[in-house]
Amino acid sequence: MTNKLKYFVANWKMFGNLASLKSANKINYYISSKKKLRSHSKIILCLPNTLIYFFKKNFHSKFISLGAQNCHQDEKYGSYTGSVSSYMLKNVGAKYVILGHSENRITGESNNVIKKKIKSALNQNLKVILCVGETLKEKNKKKTFSVIKNQIISSLGKKFNTNNIIIAYEPVWAIGSGKIPKTNKLETIFKLIKKNFKHKKAPVVLYGGSVNAKNIRNFSSVPDIDGFLIGGASQSPKKFIDIIKNYYK
Ligand code: PGA
Protein backbone atom coordinates (compact mmCIF):
# COMPACT_ATOMS: atom_id res chain seq x y z
CA MET A 1 0.00 0.00 0.00
CA THR A 2 1.41 3.35 -1.03
CA ASN A 3 1.84 6.05 1.58
CA LYS A 4 0.23 8.69 -0.59
CA LEU A 5 -3.38 9.51 0.20
CA LYS A 6 -5.68 8.16 -2.53
CA TYR A 7 -9.14 9.56 -3.15
CA PHE A 8 -12.15 7.44 -4.00
CA VAL A 9 -14.96 9.78 -4.88
CA ALA A 10 -18.43 8.48 -5.68
CA ASN A 11 -20.55 10.51 -8.07
CA TRP A 12 -24.06 9.10 -7.76
CA LYS A 13 -25.39 11.51 -10.41
CA MET A 14 -29.22 11.66 -10.50
CA PHE A 15 -29.67 8.28 -8.84
CA GLY A 16 -30.72 7.21 -5.37
CA ASN A 17 -33.60 7.59 -2.96
CA LEU A 18 -33.96 7.24 0.79
CA ALA A 19 -33.62 3.46 0.51
CA SER A 20 -30.18 3.93 -1.11
CA LEU A 21 -28.86 5.32 2.13
CA LYS A 22 -28.41 1.71 3.18
CA SER A 23 -25.93 1.34 0.30
CA ALA A 24 -24.07 4.40 1.45
CA ASN A 25 -23.96 2.97 4.95
CA LYS A 26 -22.46 -0.30 3.66
CA ILE A 27 -19.54 1.73 2.36
CA ASN A 28 -19.36 3.51 5.70
CA TYR A 29 -19.36 0.18 7.53
CA TYR A 30 -16.61 -1.23 5.34
CA ILE A 31 -14.34 1.78 5.73
CA SER A 32 -14.95 1.91 9.48
CA SER A 33 -13.67 -1.64 9.81
CA LYS A 34 -10.46 -1.07 7.82
CA LYS A 35 -8.07 0.98 9.87
CA LYS A 36 -5.05 0.68 7.57
CA LEU A 37 -7.05 1.48 4.47
CA ARG A 38 -8.55 4.50 6.17
CA SER A 39 -5.19 6.03 6.82
CA HIS A 40 -4.33 5.84 3.10
CA SER A 41 -7.65 6.65 1.52
CA LYS A 42 -10.08 9.51 1.45
CA ILE A 43 -13.64 8.43 0.73
CA ILE A 44 -16.06 11.06 -0.51
CA LEU A 45 -19.67 10.38 -1.45
CA CYS A 46 -21.16 12.98 -3.77
CA LEU A 47 -24.80 12.16 -3.26
CA PRO A 48 -27.85 13.82 -4.75
CA ASN A 49 -28.72 16.93 -2.73
CA THR A 50 -31.85 15.21 -1.43
CA LEU A 51 -29.75 12.64 0.47
CA ILE A 52 -26.86 14.62 1.92
CA TYR A 53 -28.53 15.66 5.13
CA PHE A 54 -30.13 12.26 5.75
CA PHE A 55 -26.81 10.51 5.40
CA LYS A 56 -25.09 12.93 7.72
CA LYS A 57 -27.82 12.76 10.33
CA ASN A 58 -28.32 8.99 10.31
CA PHE A 59 -24.78 7.70 10.07
CA HIS A 60 -22.54 10.32 11.69
CA SER A 61 -19.66 8.88 9.70
CA LYS A 62 -16.19 9.89 10.81
CA PHE A 63 -14.61 8.28 7.77
CA ILE A 64 -16.73 9.44 4.89
CA SER A 65 -16.94 13.01 3.66
CA LEU A 66 -20.00 14.18 1.81
CA GLY A 67 -20.15 16.15 -1.38
CA ALA A 68 -22.67 17.59 -3.80
CA GLN A 69 -22.57 17.45 -7.59
CA ASN A 70 -23.16 21.07 -8.57
CA CYS A 71 -24.21 24.43 -7.15
CA HIS A 72 -25.55 27.75 -8.35
CA GLN A 73 -23.06 30.55 -8.94
CA ASP A 74 -24.81 32.88 -6.48
CA GLU A 75 -23.43 32.07 -3.10
CA LYS A 76 -26.37 32.29 -0.75
CA TYR A 77 -29.98 32.90 -1.71
CA GLY A 78 -31.76 34.25 -4.76
CA SER A 79 -34.71 33.92 -7.09
CA TYR A 80 -33.32 30.97 -9.04
CA THR A 81 -36.07 28.41 -9.24
CA GLY A 82 -34.80 24.88 -8.76
CA SER A 83 -31.24 25.88 -7.85
CA VAL A 84 -29.19 25.21 -4.75
CA SER A 85 -26.35 27.41 -3.56
CA SER A 86 -23.00 26.52 -2.04
CA TYR A 87 -24.21 28.03 1.24
CA MET A 88 -27.22 25.70 1.28
CA LEU A 89 -25.04 22.67 0.52
CA LYS A 90 -22.60 23.55 3.25
CA ASN A 91 -25.51 24.01 5.63
CA VAL A 92 -26.73 20.42 5.14
CA GLY A 93 -23.30 18.86 5.58
CA ALA A 94 -21.49 18.90 2.22
CA LYS A 95 -17.74 19.40 2.40
CA TYR A 96 -17.05 19.02 -1.32
CA VAL A 97 -18.77 19.97 -4.55
CA ILE A 98 -18.17 18.64 -8.05
CA LEU A 99 -18.11 21.50 -10.57
CA GLY A 100 -17.69 21.63 -14.34
CA HIS A 101 -18.84 18.07 -14.97
CA SER A 102 -19.15 17.43 -18.70
CA GLU A 103 -22.80 16.46 -18.21
CA ASN A 104 -23.38 20.08 -17.15
CA ARG A 105 -20.95 21.66 -19.60
CA ILE A 106 -22.90 20.00 -22.41
CA THR A 107 -26.05 21.86 -21.38
CA GLY A 108 -24.23 25.17 -21.84
CA GLU A 109 -22.32 25.68 -18.58
CA SER A 110 -19.39 27.88 -19.60
CA ASN A 111 -15.94 28.20 -18.05
CA ASN A 112 -17.00 31.64 -16.89
CA VAL A 113 -20.01 30.29 -15.01
CA ILE A 114 -17.87 27.49 -13.59
CA LYS A 115 -15.42 30.11 -12.34
CA LYS A 116 -18.24 31.90 -10.49
CA LYS A 117 -19.43 28.61 -9.03
CA ILE A 118 -15.91 27.79 -7.82
CA LYS A 119 -15.66 31.21 -6.20
CA SER A 120 -18.95 30.75 -4.38
CA ALA A 121 -17.99 27.26 -3.22
CA LEU A 122 -14.57 28.35 -1.94
CA ASN A 123 -16.16 31.29 -0.12
CA GLN A 124 -18.34 28.78 1.68
CA ASN A 125 -15.31 26.66 2.57
CA LEU A 126 -16.35 23.85 0.31
CA LYS A 127 -13.60 21.93 -1.45
CA VAL A 128 -14.05 21.88 -5.19
CA ILE A 129 -13.63 18.90 -7.50
CA LEU A 130 -13.18 20.60 -10.87
CA CYS A 131 -13.87 18.29 -13.82
CA VAL A 132 -11.99 18.80 -17.06
CA GLY A 133 -11.53 16.67 -20.14
CA GLU A 134 -11.65 16.53 -23.90
CA THR A 135 -14.33 15.17 -26.24
CA LEU A 136 -13.56 12.41 -28.70
CA LYS A 137 -13.35 14.93 -31.52
CA GLU A 138 -10.81 16.99 -29.57
CA LYS A 139 -8.84 13.86 -28.71
CA ASN A 140 -8.68 12.87 -32.37
CA LYS A 141 -7.42 16.34 -33.21
CA LYS A 142 -4.71 15.87 -30.55
CA LYS A 143 -6.07 18.78 -28.55
CA THR A 144 -6.37 16.96 -25.21
CA PHE A 145 -3.94 19.05 -23.22
CA SER A 146 -4.84 22.39 -24.78
CA VAL A 147 -8.51 21.76 -23.95
CA ILE A 148 -7.71 20.83 -20.35
CA LYS A 149 -5.38 23.78 -19.98
CA ASN A 150 -8.00 26.20 -21.25
CA GLN A 151 -10.69 24.73 -18.98
CA ILE A 152 -8.44 25.05 -15.94
CA ILE A 153 -7.03 28.50 -16.67
CA SER A 154 -10.42 29.98 -17.58
CA SER A 155 -12.11 28.72 -14.47
CA LEU A 156 -9.52 29.64 -11.88
CA GLY A 157 -9.37 33.17 -10.48
CA LYS A 158 -6.01 34.59 -9.43
CA LYS A 159 -7.03 34.74 -5.79
CA PHE A 160 -8.57 31.28 -5.55
CA ASN A 161 -7.12 29.07 -2.86
CA THR A 162 -5.91 26.26 -5.07
CA ASN A 163 -5.24 24.08 -2.02
CA ASN A 164 -9.00 23.61 -1.90
CA ILE A 165 -9.34 22.64 -5.54
CA ILE A 166 -8.97 19.07 -6.73
CA ILE A 167 -8.82 18.50 -10.47
CA ALA A 168 -10.63 15.51 -11.97
CA TYR A 169 -9.47 14.57 -15.44
CA GLU A 170 -12.47 12.96 -17.09
CA PRO A 171 -12.21 12.43 -20.85
CA VAL A 172 -15.77 12.96 -22.09
CA TRP A 173 -15.49 9.91 -24.36
CA ALA A 174 -14.61 7.70 -21.40
CA ILE A 175 -17.59 8.64 -19.23
CA GLY A 176 -20.10 5.80 -19.07
CA SER A 177 -18.66 4.24 -22.24
CA GLY A 178 -16.54 1.43 -20.85
CA LYS A 179 -13.51 2.95 -22.63
CA ILE A 180 -10.46 4.16 -20.73
CA PRO A 181 -7.30 5.98 -21.87
CA LYS A 182 -4.06 4.09 -22.41
CA THR A 183 -1.72 4.06 -19.42
CA ASN A 184 1.09 5.91 -21.23
CA LYS A 185 -1.35 8.66 -22.28
CA LEU A 186 -2.53 9.02 -18.68
CA GLU A 187 1.07 9.23 -17.46
CA THR A 188 1.74 12.12 -19.84
CA ILE A 189 -1.47 14.01 -19.11
CA PHE A 190 -1.17 13.72 -15.35
CA LYS A 191 2.44 14.88 -15.46
CA LEU A 192 1.47 17.88 -17.59
CA ILE A 193 -1.42 18.86 -15.34
CA LYS A 194 0.71 18.56 -12.21
CA LYS A 195 3.57 20.54 -13.72
CA ASN A 196 1.51 23.31 -15.28
CA PHE A 197 -0.84 23.97 -12.42
CA LYS A 198 1.62 23.77 -9.59
CA HIS A 199 1.30 26.53 -7.03
CA LYS A 200 3.08 25.86 -3.76
CA LYS A 201 2.66 22.18 -4.42
CA ALA A 202 1.35 20.03 -7.24
CA PRO A 203 -2.45 19.76 -7.30
CA VAL A 204 -4.39 16.65 -6.36
CA VAL A 205 -5.54 15.16 -9.67
CA LEU A 206 -8.11 12.39 -10.00
CA TYR A 207 -9.06 10.24 -12.95
CA GLY A 208 -12.70 9.65 -13.89
CA GLY A 209 -14.44 7.78 -16.69
CA SER A 210 -15.59 4.14 -16.70
CA VAL A 211 -13.57 3.18 -13.62
CA ASN A 212 -14.62 -0.26 -12.38
CA ALA A 213 -13.34 -3.10 -10.22
CA LYS A 214 -11.84 -4.86 -13.26
CA ASN A 215 -9.90 -2.00 -14.79
CA ILE A 216 -8.79 -0.26 -11.58
CA ARG A 217 -5.45 -2.11 -11.58
CA ASN A 218 -4.59 -0.42 -14.88
CA PHE A 219 -4.47 2.87 -13.02
CA SER A 220 -2.44 1.82 -10.02
CA SER A 221 0.71 1.79 -12.15
CA VAL A 222 0.38 5.56 -12.72
CA PRO A 223 1.66 7.11 -9.47
CA ASP A 224 0.57 10.64 -10.43
CA ILE A 225 -3.09 9.62 -10.28
CA ASP A 226 -4.20 10.67 -6.80
CA GLY A 227 -7.54 8.92 -6.92
CA PHE A 228 -10.75 8.39 -8.81
CA LEU A 229 -14.09 9.97 -9.54
CA ILE A 230 -16.41 7.04 -9.99
CA GLY A 231 -19.86 7.36 -11.55
CA GLY A 232 -21.89 4.30 -12.54
CA ALA A 233 -19.94 1.80 -10.44
CA SER A 234 -20.25 3.91 -7.30
CA GLN A 235 -23.98 3.43 -7.06
CA SER A 236 -23.49 -0.17 -5.96
CA PRO A 237 -21.69 -0.48 -2.60
CA LYS A 238 -20.21 -3.83 -3.67
CA LYS A 239 -18.77 -2.43 -6.88
CA PHE A 240 -17.44 0.67 -5.13
CA ILE A 241 -15.83 -1.36 -2.34
CA ASP A 242 -14.36 -3.82 -4.87
CA ILE A 243 -12.74 -0.92 -6.69
CA ILE A 244 -11.03 0.16 -3.47
CA LYS A 245 -10.05 -3.41 -2.57
CA ASN A 246 -8.68 -4.20 -6.02
CA TYR A 247 -6.76 -0.95 -6.23
CA TYR A 248 -4.66 -2.00 -3.25
CA LYS A 249 -4.33 -5.66 -4.21
P1 PGA B 1 -18.59 6.80 -15.01
O1 PGA B 1 -18.81 8.34 -14.67
O2 PGA B 1 -17.69 6.22 -13.96
O3 PGA B 1 -19.97 6.22 -15.00
O4 PGA B 1 -17.96 6.74 -16.38
C1 PGA B 1 -17.80 9.15 -14.16
C2 PGA B 1 -18.31 10.53 -13.95
O5 PGA B 1 -19.18 10.97 -14.72
O6 PGA B 1 -17.88 11.23 -13.02
Tab-separated table of N, CA, C and O and ligand atoms in Angstrom, residues 11 13 101 103 170 174-176 209-211 229-232, ligand 1:
chain	number	residue	atom	x	y	z
A	11	ASN	N	-19.643	9.534	-7.472
A	11	ASN	CA	-20.554	10.513	-8.069
A	11	ASN	C	-21.836	9.759	-8.426
A	11	ASN	O	-21.897	9.082	-9.445
A	13	LYS	N	-24.583	10.862	-9.366
A	13	LYS	CA	-25.388	11.514	-10.409
A	13	LYS	C	-26.853	11.581	-9.952
A	13	LYS	O	-27.111	11.613	-8.745
A	101	HIS	N	-18.686	19.420	-14.398
A	101	HIS	CA	-18.836	18.074	-14.974
A	101	HIS	C	-19.307	18.194	-16.417
A	101	HIS	O	-20.125	19.060	-16.735
A	103	GLU	N	-21.350	16.589	-18.036
A	103	GLU	CA	-22.804	16.460	-18.213
A	103	GLU	C	-23.503	17.802	-17.980
A	103	GLU	O	-24.639	17.997	-18.407
A	170	GLU	N	-11.458	13.902	-16.623
A	170	GLU	CA	-12.470	12.964	-17.088
A	170	GLU	C	-12.657	13.131	-18.596
A	170	GLU	O	-13.401	14.038	-19.030
A	174	ALA	N	-14.788	8.853	-22.294
A	174	ALA	CA	-14.609	7.697	-21.395
A	174	ALA	C	-15.760	7.581	-20.394
A	174	ALA	O	-15.953	6.525	-19.783
A	175	ILE	N	-16.533	8.653	-20.243
A	175	ILE	CA	-17.589	8.636	-19.226
A	175	ILE	C	-18.741	7.718	-19.652
A	175	ILE	O	-19.330	7.901	-20.719
A	176	GLY	N	-18.983	6.720	-18.835
A	176	GLY	CA	-20.099	5.802	-19.070
A	176	GLY	C	-19.971	4.943	-20.313
A	176	GLY	O	-20.924	4.267	-20.708
A	209	GLY	N	-13.955	8.262	-15.387
A	209	GLY	CA	-14.444	7.783	-16.693
A	209	GLY	C	-14.343	6.279	-16.768
A	209	GLY	O	-13.246	5.731	-16.927
A	210	SER	N	-15.503	5.600	-16.569
A	210	SER	CA	-15.590	4.135	-16.699
A	210	SER	C	-14.683	3.352	-15.750
A	210	SER	O	-14.256	2.235	-16.079
A	211	VAL	N	-14.374	3.928	-14.595
A	211	VAL	CA	-13.573	3.178	-13.616
A	211	VAL	C	-14.446	2.059	-13.038
A	211	VAL	O	-15.591	2.283	-12.648
A	229	LEU	N	-12.706	9.489	-9.615
A	229	LEU	CA	-14.091	9.969	-9.540
A	229	LEU	C	-14.915	8.899	-10.255
A	229	LEU	O	-14.734	8.660	-11.456
A	230	ILE	N	-15.759	8.249	-9.487
A	230	ILE	CA	-16.411	7.036	-9.987
A	230	ILE	C	-17.918	7.269	-10.102
A	230	ILE	O	-18.572	7.590	-9.107
A	231	GLY	N	-18.435	7.116	-11.317
A	231	GLY	CA	-19.855	7.364	-11.548
A	231	GLY	C	-20.663	6.094	-11.399
A	231	GLY	O	-20.958	5.645	-10.281
A	232	GLY	N	-21.011	5.470	-12.528
A	232	GLY	CA	-21.889	4.296	-12.543
A	232	GLY	C	-21.566	3.263	-11.472
A	232	GLY	O	-22.463	2.837	-10.736
B	1	PGA	P1	-18.593	6.803	-15.013
B	1	PGA	O1	-18.813	8.343	-14.675
B	1	PGA	O2	-17.695	6.224	-13.957
B	1	PGA	O3	-19.966	6.221	-15.004
B	1	PGA	O4	-17.957	6.742	-16.375
B	1	PGA	C1	-17.804	9.151	-14.162
B	1	PGA	C2	-18.314	10.532	-13.949
B	1	PGA	O5	-19.180	10.971	-14.721
B	1	PGA	O6	-17.885	11.233	-13.021
